[in-house]
mmCIF file of C-alpha atoms in Angstrom:
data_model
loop_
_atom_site.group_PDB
_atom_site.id
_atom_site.type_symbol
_atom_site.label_atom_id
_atom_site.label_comp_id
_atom_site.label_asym_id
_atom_site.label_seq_id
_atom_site.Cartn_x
_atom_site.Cartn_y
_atom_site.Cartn_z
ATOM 1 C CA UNK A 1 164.037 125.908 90.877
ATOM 2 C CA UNK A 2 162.250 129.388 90.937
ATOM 3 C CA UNK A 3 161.026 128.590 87.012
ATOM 4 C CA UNK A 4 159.461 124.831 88.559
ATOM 5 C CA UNK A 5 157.833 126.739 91.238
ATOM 6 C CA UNK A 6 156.071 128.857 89.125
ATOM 7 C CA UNK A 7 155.135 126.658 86.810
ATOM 8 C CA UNK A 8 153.719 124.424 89.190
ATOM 9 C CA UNK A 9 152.104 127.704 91.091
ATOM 10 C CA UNK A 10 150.680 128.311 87.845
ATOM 11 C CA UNK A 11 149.463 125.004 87.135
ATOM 12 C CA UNK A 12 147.819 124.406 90.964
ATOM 13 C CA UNK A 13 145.842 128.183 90.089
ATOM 14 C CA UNK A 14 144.501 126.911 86.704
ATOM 15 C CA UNK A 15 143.441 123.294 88.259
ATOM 16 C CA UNK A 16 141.913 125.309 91.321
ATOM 17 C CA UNK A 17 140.172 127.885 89.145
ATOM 18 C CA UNK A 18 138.892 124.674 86.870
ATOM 19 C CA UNK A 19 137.806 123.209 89.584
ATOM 20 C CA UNK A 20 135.694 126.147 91.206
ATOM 21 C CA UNK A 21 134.330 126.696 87.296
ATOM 22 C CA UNK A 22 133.442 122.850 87.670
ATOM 23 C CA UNK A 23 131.602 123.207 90.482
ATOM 24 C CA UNK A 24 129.582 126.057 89.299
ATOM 25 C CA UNK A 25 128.634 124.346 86.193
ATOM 26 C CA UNK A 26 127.611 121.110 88.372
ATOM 27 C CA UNK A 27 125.123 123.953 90.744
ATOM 28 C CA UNK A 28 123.643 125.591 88.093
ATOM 29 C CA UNK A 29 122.870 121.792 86.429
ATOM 30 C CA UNK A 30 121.372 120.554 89.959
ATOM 31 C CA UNK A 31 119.177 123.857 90.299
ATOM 32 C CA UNK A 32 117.873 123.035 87.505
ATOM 33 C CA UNK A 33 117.178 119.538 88.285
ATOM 34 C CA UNK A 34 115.231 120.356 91.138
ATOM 35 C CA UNK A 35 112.034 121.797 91.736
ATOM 36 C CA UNK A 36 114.016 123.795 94.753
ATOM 37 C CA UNK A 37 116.748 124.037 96.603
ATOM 38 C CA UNK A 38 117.602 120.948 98.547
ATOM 39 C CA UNK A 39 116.818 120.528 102.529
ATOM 40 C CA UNK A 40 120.262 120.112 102.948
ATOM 41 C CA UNK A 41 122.072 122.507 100.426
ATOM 42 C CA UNK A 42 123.880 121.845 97.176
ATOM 43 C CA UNK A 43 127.504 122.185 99.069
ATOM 44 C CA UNK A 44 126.385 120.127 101.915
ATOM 45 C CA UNK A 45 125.278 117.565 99.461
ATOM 46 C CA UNK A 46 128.124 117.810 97.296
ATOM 47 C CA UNK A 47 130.814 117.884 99.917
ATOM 48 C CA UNK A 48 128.824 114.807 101.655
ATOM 49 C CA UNK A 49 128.298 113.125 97.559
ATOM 50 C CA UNK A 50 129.509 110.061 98.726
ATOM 51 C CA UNK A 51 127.517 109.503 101.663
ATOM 52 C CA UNK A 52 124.305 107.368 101.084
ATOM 53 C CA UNK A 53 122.428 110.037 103.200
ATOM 54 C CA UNK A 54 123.162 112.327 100.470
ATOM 55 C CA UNK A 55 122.831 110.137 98.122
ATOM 56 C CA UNK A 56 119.184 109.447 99.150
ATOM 57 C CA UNK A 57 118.465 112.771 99.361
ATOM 58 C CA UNK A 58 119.615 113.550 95.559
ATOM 59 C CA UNK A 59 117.706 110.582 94.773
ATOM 60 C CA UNK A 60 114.429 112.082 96.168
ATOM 61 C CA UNK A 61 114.936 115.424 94.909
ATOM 62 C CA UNK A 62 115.055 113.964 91.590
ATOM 63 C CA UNK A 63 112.492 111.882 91.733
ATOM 64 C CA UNK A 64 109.925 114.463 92.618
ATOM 65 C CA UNK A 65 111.234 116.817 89.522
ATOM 66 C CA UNK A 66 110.829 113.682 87.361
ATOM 67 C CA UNK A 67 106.867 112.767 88.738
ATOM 68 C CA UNK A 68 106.007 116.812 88.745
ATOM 69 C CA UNK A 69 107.267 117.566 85.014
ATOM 70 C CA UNK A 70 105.540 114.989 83.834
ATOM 71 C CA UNK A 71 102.387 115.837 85.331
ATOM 72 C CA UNK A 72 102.629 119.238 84.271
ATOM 73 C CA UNK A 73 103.128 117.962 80.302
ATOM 74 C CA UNK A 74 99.857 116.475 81.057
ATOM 75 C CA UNK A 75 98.201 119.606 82.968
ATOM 76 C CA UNK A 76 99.799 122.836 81.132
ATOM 77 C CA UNK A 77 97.206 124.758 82.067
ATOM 78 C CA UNK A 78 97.690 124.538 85.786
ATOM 79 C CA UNK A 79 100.764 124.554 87.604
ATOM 80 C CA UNK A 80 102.283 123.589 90.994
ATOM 81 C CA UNK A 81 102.466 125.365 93.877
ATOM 82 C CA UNK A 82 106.507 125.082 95.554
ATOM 83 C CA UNK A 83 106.504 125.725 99.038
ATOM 84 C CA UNK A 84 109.793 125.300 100.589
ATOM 85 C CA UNK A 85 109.455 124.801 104.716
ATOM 86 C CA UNK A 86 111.554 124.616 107.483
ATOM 87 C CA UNK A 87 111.460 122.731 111.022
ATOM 88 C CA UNK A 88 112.529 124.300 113.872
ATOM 89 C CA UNK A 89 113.288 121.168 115.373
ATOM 90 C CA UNK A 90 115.731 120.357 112.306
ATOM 91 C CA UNK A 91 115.435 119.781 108.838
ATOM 92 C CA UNK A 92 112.433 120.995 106.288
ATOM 93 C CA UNK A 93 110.958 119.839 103.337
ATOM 94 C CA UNK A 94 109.704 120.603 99.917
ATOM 95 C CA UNK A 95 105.872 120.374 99.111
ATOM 96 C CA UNK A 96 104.897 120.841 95.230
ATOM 97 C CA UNK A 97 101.301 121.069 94.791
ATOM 98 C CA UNK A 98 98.919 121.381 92.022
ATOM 99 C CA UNK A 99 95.527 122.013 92.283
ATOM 100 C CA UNK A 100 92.108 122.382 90.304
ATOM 101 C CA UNK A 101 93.949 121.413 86.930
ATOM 102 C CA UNK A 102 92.064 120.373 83.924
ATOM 103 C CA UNK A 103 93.600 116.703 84.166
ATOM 104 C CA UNK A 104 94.248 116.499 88.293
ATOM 105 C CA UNK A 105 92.369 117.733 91.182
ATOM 106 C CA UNK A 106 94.997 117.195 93.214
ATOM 107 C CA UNK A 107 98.139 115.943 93.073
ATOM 108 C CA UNK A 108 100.898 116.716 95.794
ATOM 109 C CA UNK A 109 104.527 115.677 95.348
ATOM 110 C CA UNK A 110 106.409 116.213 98.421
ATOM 111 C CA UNK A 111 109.782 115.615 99.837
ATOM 112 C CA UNK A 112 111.029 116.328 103.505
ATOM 113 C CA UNK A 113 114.398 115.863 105.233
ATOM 114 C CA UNK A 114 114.243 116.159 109.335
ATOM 115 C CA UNK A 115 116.074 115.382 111.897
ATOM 116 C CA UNK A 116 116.157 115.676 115.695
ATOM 117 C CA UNK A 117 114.454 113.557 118.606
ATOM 118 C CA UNK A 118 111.762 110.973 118.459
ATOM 119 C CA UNK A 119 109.268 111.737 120.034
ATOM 120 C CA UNK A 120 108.164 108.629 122.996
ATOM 121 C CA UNK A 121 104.626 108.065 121.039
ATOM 122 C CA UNK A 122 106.854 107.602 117.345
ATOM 123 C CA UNK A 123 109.366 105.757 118.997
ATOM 124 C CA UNK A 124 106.588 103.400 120.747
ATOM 125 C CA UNK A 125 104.911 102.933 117.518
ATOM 126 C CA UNK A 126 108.307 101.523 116.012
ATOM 127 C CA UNK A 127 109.154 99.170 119.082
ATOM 128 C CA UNK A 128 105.937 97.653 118.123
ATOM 129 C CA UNK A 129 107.018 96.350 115.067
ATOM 130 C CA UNK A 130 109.553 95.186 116.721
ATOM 131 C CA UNK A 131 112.303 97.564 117.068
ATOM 132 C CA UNK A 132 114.805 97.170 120.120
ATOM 133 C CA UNK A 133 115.533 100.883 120.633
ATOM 134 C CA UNK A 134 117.679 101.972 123.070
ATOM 135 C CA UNK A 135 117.350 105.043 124.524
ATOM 136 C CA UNK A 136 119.828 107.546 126.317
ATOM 137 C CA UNK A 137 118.216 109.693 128.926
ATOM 138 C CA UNK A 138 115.015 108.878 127.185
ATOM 139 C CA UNK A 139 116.377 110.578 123.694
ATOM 140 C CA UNK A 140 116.907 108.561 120.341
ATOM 141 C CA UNK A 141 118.344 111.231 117.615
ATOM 142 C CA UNK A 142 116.911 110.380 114.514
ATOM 143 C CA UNK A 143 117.070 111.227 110.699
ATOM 144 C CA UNK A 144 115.076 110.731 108.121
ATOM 145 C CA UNK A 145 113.933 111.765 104.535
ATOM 146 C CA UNK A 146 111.647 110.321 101.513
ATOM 147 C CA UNK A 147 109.796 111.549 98.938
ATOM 148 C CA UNK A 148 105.759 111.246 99.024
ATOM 149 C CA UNK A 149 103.049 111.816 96.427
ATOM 150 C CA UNK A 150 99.610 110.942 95.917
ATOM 151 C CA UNK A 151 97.569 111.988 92.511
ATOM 152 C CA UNK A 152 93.685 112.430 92.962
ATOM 153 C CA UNK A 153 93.067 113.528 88.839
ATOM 154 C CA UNK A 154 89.525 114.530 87.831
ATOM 155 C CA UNK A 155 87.900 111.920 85.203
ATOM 156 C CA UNK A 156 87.107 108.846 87.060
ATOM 157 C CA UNK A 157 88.827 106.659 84.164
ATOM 158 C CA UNK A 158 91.799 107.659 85.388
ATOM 159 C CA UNK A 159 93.195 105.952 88.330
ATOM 160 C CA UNK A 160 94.589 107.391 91.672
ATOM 161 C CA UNK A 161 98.093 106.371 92.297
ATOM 162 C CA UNK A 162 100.378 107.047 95.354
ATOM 163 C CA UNK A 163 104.087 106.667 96.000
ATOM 164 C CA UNK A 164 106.500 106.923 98.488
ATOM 165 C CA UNK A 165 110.331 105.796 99.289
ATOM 166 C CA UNK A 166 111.792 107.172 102.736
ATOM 167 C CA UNK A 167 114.978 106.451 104.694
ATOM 168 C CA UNK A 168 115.423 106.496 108.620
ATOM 169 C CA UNK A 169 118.304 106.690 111.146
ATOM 170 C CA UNK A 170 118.449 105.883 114.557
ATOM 171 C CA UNK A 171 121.209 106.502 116.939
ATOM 172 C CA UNK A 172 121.005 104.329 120.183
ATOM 173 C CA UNK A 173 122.244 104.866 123.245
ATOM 174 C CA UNK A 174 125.786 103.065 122.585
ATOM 175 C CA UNK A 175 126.151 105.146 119.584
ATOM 176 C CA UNK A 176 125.446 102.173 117.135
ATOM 177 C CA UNK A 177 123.160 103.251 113.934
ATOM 178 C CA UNK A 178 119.762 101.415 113.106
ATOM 179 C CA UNK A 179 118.924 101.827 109.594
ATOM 180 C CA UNK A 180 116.433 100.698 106.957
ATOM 181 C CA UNK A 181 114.242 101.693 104.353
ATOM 182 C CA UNK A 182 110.390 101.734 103.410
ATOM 183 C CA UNK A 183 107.950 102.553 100.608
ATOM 184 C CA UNK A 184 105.939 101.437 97.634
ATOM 185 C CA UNK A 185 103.539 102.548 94.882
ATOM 186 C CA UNK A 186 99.905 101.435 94.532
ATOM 187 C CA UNK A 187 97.159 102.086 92.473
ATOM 188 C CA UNK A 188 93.582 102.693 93.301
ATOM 189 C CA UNK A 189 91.111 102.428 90.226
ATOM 190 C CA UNK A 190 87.358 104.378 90.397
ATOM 191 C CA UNK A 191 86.703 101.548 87.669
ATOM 192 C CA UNK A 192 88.767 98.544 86.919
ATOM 193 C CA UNK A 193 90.838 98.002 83.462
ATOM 194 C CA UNK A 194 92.369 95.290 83.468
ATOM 195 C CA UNK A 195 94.926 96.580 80.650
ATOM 196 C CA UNK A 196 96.207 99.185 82.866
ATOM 197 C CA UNK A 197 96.234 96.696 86.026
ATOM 198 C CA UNK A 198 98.821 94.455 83.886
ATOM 199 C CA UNK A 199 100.677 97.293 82.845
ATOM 200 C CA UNK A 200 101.398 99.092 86.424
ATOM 201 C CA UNK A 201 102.121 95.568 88.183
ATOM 202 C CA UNK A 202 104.559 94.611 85.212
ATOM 203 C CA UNK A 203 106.496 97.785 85.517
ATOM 204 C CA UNK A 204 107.001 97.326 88.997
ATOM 205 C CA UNK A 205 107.745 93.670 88.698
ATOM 206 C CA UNK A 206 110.437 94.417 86.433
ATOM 207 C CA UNK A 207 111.658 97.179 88.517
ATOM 208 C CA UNK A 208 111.982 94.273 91.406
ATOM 209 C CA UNK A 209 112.903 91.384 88.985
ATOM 210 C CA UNK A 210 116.433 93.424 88.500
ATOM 211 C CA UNK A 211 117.645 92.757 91.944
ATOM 212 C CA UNK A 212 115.920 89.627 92.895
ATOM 213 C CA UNK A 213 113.009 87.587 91.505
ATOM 214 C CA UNK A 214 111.657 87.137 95.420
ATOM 215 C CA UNK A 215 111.072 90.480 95.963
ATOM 216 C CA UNK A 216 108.014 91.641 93.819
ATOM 217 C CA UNK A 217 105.537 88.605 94.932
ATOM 218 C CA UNK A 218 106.235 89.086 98.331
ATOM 219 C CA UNK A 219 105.948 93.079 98.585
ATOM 220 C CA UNK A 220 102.533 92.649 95.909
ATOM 221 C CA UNK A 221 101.400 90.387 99.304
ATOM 222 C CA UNK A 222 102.331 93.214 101.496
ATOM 223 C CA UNK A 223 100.965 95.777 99.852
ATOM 224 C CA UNK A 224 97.146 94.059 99.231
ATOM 225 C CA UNK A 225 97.948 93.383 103.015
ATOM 226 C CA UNK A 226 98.963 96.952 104.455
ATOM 227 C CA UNK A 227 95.769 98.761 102.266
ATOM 228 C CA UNK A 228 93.512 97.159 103.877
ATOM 229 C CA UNK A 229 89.988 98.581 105.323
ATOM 230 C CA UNK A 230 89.168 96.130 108.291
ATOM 231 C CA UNK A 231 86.109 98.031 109.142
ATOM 232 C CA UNK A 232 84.725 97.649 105.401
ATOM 233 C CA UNK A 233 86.442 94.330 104.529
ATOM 234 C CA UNK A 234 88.201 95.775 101.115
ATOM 235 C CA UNK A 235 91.220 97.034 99.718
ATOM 236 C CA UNK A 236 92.208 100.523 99.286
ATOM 237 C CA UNK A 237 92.852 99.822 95.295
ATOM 238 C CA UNK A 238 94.724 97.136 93.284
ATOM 239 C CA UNK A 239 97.608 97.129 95.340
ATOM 240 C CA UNK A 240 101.249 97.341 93.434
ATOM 241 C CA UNK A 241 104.188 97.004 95.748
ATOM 242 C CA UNK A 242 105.162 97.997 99.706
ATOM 243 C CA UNK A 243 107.575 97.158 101.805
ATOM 244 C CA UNK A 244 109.097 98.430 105.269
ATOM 245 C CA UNK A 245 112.074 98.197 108.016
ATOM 246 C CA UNK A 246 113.891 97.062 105.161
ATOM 247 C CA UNK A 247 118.131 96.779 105.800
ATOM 248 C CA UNK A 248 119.360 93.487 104.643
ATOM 249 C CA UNK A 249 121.694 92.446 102.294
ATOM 250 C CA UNK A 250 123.683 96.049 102.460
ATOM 251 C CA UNK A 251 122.714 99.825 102.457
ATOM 252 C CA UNK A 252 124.156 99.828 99.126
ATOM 253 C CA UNK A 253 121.800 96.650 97.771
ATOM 254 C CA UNK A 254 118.837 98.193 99.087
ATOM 255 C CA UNK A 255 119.600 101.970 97.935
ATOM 256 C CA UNK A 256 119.977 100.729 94.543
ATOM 257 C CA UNK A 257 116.314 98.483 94.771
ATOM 258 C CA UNK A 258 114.622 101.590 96.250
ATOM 259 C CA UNK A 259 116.137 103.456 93.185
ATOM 260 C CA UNK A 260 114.971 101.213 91.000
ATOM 261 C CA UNK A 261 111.155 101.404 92.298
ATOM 262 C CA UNK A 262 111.688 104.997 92.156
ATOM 263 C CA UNK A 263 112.693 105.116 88.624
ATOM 264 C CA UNK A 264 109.454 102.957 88.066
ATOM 265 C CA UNK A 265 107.309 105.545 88.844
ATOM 266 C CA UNK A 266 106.814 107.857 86.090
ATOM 267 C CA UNK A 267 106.421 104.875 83.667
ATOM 268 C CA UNK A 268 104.156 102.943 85.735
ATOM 269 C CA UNK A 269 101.746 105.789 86.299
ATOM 270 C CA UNK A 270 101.708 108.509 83.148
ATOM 271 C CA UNK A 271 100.812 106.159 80.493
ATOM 272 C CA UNK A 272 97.786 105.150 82.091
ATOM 273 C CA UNK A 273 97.002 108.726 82.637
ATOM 274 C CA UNK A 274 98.028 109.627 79.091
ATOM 275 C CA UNK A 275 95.682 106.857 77.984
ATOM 276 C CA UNK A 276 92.728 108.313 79.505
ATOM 277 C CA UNK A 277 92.222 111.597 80.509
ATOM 278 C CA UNK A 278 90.357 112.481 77.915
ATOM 279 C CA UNK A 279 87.638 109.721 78.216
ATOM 280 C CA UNK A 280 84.415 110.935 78.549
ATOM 281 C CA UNK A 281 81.954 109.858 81.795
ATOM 282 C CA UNK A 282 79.081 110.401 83.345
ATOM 283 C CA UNK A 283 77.513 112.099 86.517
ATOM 284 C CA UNK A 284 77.001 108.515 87.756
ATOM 285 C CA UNK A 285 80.821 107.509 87.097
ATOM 286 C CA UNK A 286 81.828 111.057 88.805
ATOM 287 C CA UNK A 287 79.412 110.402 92.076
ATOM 288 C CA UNK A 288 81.267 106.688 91.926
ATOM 289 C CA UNK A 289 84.903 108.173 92.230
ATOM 290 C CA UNK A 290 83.588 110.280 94.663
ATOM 291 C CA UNK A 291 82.316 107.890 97.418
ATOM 292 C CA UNK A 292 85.503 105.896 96.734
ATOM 293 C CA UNK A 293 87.875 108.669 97.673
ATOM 294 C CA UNK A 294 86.097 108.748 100.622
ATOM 295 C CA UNK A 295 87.133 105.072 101.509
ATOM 296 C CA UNK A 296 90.734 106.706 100.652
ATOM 297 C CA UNK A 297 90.245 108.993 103.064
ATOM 298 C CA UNK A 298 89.047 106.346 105.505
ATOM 299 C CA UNK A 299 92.221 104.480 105.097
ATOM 300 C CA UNK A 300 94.688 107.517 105.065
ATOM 301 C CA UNK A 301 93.410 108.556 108.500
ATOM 302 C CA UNK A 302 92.554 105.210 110.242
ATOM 303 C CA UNK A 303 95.547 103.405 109.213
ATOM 304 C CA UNK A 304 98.396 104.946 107.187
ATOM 305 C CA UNK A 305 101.598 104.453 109.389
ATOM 306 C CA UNK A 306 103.110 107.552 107.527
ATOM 307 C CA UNK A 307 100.560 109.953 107.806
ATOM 308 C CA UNK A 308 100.373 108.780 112.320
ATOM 309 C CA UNK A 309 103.887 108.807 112.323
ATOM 310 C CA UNK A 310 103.961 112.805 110.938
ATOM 311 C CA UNK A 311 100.961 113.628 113.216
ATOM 312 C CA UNK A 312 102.733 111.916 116.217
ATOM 313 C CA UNK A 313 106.354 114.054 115.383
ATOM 314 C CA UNK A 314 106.593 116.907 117.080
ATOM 315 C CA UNK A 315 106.903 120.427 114.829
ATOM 316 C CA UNK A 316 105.758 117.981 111.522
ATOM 317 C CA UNK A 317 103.892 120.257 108.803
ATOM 318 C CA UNK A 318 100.389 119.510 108.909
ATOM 319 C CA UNK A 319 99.237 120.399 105.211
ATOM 320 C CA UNK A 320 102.091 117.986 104.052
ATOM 321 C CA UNK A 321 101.480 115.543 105.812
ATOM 322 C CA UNK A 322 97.701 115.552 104.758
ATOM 323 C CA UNK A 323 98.127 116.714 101.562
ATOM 324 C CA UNK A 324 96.830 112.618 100.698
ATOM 325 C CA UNK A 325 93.400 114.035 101.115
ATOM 326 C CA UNK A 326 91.627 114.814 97.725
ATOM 327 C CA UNK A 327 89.776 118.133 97.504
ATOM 328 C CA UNK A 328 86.689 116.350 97.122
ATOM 329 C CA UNK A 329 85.027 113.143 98.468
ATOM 330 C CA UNK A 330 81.696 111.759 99.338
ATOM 331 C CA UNK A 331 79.956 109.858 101.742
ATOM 332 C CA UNK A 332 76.463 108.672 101.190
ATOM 333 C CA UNK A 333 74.383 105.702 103.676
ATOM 334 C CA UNK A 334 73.771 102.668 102.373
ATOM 335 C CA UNK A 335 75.039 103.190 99.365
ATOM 336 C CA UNK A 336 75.463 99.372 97.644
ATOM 337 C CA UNK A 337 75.869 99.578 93.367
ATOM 338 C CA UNK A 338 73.647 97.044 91.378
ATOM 339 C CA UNK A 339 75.157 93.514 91.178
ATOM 340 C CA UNK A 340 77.228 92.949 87.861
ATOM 341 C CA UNK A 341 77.617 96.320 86.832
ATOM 342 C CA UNK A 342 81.143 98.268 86.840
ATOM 343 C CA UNK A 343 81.019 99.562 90.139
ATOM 344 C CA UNK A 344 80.008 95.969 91.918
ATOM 345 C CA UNK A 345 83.612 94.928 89.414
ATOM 346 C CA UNK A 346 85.401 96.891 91.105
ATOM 347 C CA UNK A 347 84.589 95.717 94.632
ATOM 348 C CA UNK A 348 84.851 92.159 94.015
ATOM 349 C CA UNK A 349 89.037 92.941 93.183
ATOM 350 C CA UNK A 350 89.073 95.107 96.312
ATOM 351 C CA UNK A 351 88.108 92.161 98.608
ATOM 352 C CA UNK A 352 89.454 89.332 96.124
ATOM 353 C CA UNK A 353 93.164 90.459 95.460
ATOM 354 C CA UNK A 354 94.296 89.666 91.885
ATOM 355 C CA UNK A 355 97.633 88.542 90.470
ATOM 356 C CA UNK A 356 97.886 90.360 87.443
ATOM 357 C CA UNK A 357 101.669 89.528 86.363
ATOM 358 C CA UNK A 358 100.881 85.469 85.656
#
């Protein structure tokens, strides 16, 4: 009995020490994933693996190592800027920033992870898009997390592209959970290609295609519907996909879509890049990109639910949140470009949406 005992002893040490060995091996492997330490903590995350929360956060993580490595292969003279932050209120995030490359501008990848309470003005805007929340003493605990990016680069024959995927939690006063998920990529061209239009929209068609053939026309629509400049009648760029409040068939169905579009990202995006960085332009082509990232700015902060929901939550980090601006834009009067030349080509897409998958 004594000899089974210690065999078994023996055995239950070598299984315990292989599995403390494992789980080094698996931390070193997912610090070097990242671009930093998760929000949350490797344990946390590990302990909670199965968890979709978790899940999604590992999924974000990820995806902003994959989008800033392969910006840096295109940029290796410049690098990014990690700035790890934490909210008092609950939670933190990750911001990785590069700046005054030889290839980008600007270009901001950023992932945050809070929690805590909604504030009355955040919760207001979600009740009108109609969301029945119900609060308890006037508090709704919430959680949520996504990964953001937008990429200003410096040759105007290189496009401006923006992503983001988030999750959100809401507990209600009876304790029940509201859930969904939102995000998209789009694509906003100085000067139109029609090539590279093709190629973006296919990627993320395919991306949708895999889980259900409805799904990419009718967040294309969204999208060339959310970007939309009332005041100047246009587009903020060619559009791509968006979609919001989304919770329907199951929080495993739409986790793996979201996944999916997240994977897209890189492949949609660097070839196009790749393709042209190295094009040569003009001063008239630079002074074009110029007074079109000031539209983008118009949109960002007129319009963009994301970056009024950050500036309406309470201890949210400001230079995240408006990291979207590019370092430079313009704003001129009057300005109209000829009729039939490249910039008027541009505009006519921006108030005309194209499909450019059929």
């Amino acid at each position: 009995g004594g000899l089974g005992l210690g065999l078994a002893l023996g055995l239950w040490r070598r299984q315990a020490a292989f599995a403390v060995a494992r789980d080094d091996e698996e931390e070193k492997e997912l610090r070097q994933r990242f671009m930093a330490p998760p929000v949350s903590g490797l344990r946390e995350l590990r302990r909670r693996r199965r968890e979709l929360r978790s899940r999604m956060e590992l999924l974000i993580m990820e995806t902003q190592a994959e989008m800033c490595r392969a910006l840096a292969d295109l940029d290796p003279g410049a690098s990014f800027a990690i700035d790890s932050w934490e909210r008092k209120e609950g939670g933190g995030g990750i911001s990785c920033v590069l700046q005054d490359g030889e290839v980008f501008e600007k270009a901001g990848v950023n992932v945050s992870v809070v929690s805590g309470l909604l504030s009355e003005e955040a919760a207001r805007q979600m009740r009108s898009r109609g969301k029945s929340l119900k609060a308890k003493d006037g508090k709704l605990p919430f959680c949520a997390m996504g990964v953001s990016s937008v990429i200003h680069p410096k040759n105007p024959h290189v496009p401006t592209m923006h992503f983001n995927y988030r999750y959100f939690e809401i507990e209600e006063a009876d304790g029940t959970k509201q859930w969904w998920f939102g995000g998209g990529t789009d694509l906003t061209p100085t000067y139109l290609n029609e090539e590279d239009a093709i190629h973006f929209h296919k990627t993320l068609k395919e991306a949708c295609d895999k889980h259900d053939l409805k799904l990419y026309p009718k967040y294309k629509k969204w999208c060339d519907d959310y970007f939309y400049i009332k005041h100047r009648g246009e587009r903020r760029g060619i559009g791509g996909i968006f979609f919001d409040d989304m919770n329907s068939p199951s929080k495993e169905e739409v986790f793996q879509f979201v996944k999916s579009c997240a994977k897209a990202v890189v492949p949609c995006y660097i070839p196009i890049v790749k393709k042209h960085c190295h094009d040569s332009f003009t001063p008239e082509e630079k002074l074009w990109q110029q007074l079109r990232r000031g539209r983008y700015v118009e949109f960002n902060l007129l319009y963009d639910r994301g970056t009024k929901f950050g500036l309406l939550t309470p201890g949210s980090r400001i230079e995240s949140i408006l990291m979207s601006l590019p370092l430079t834009a313009r704003w001129e009067y009057m300005h109209n470009p000829p009729e039939s030349s490249k910039e008027a080509e541009i505009l006519e897409v921006l108030r005309n949406p194209k499909d450019w998958v059929h």
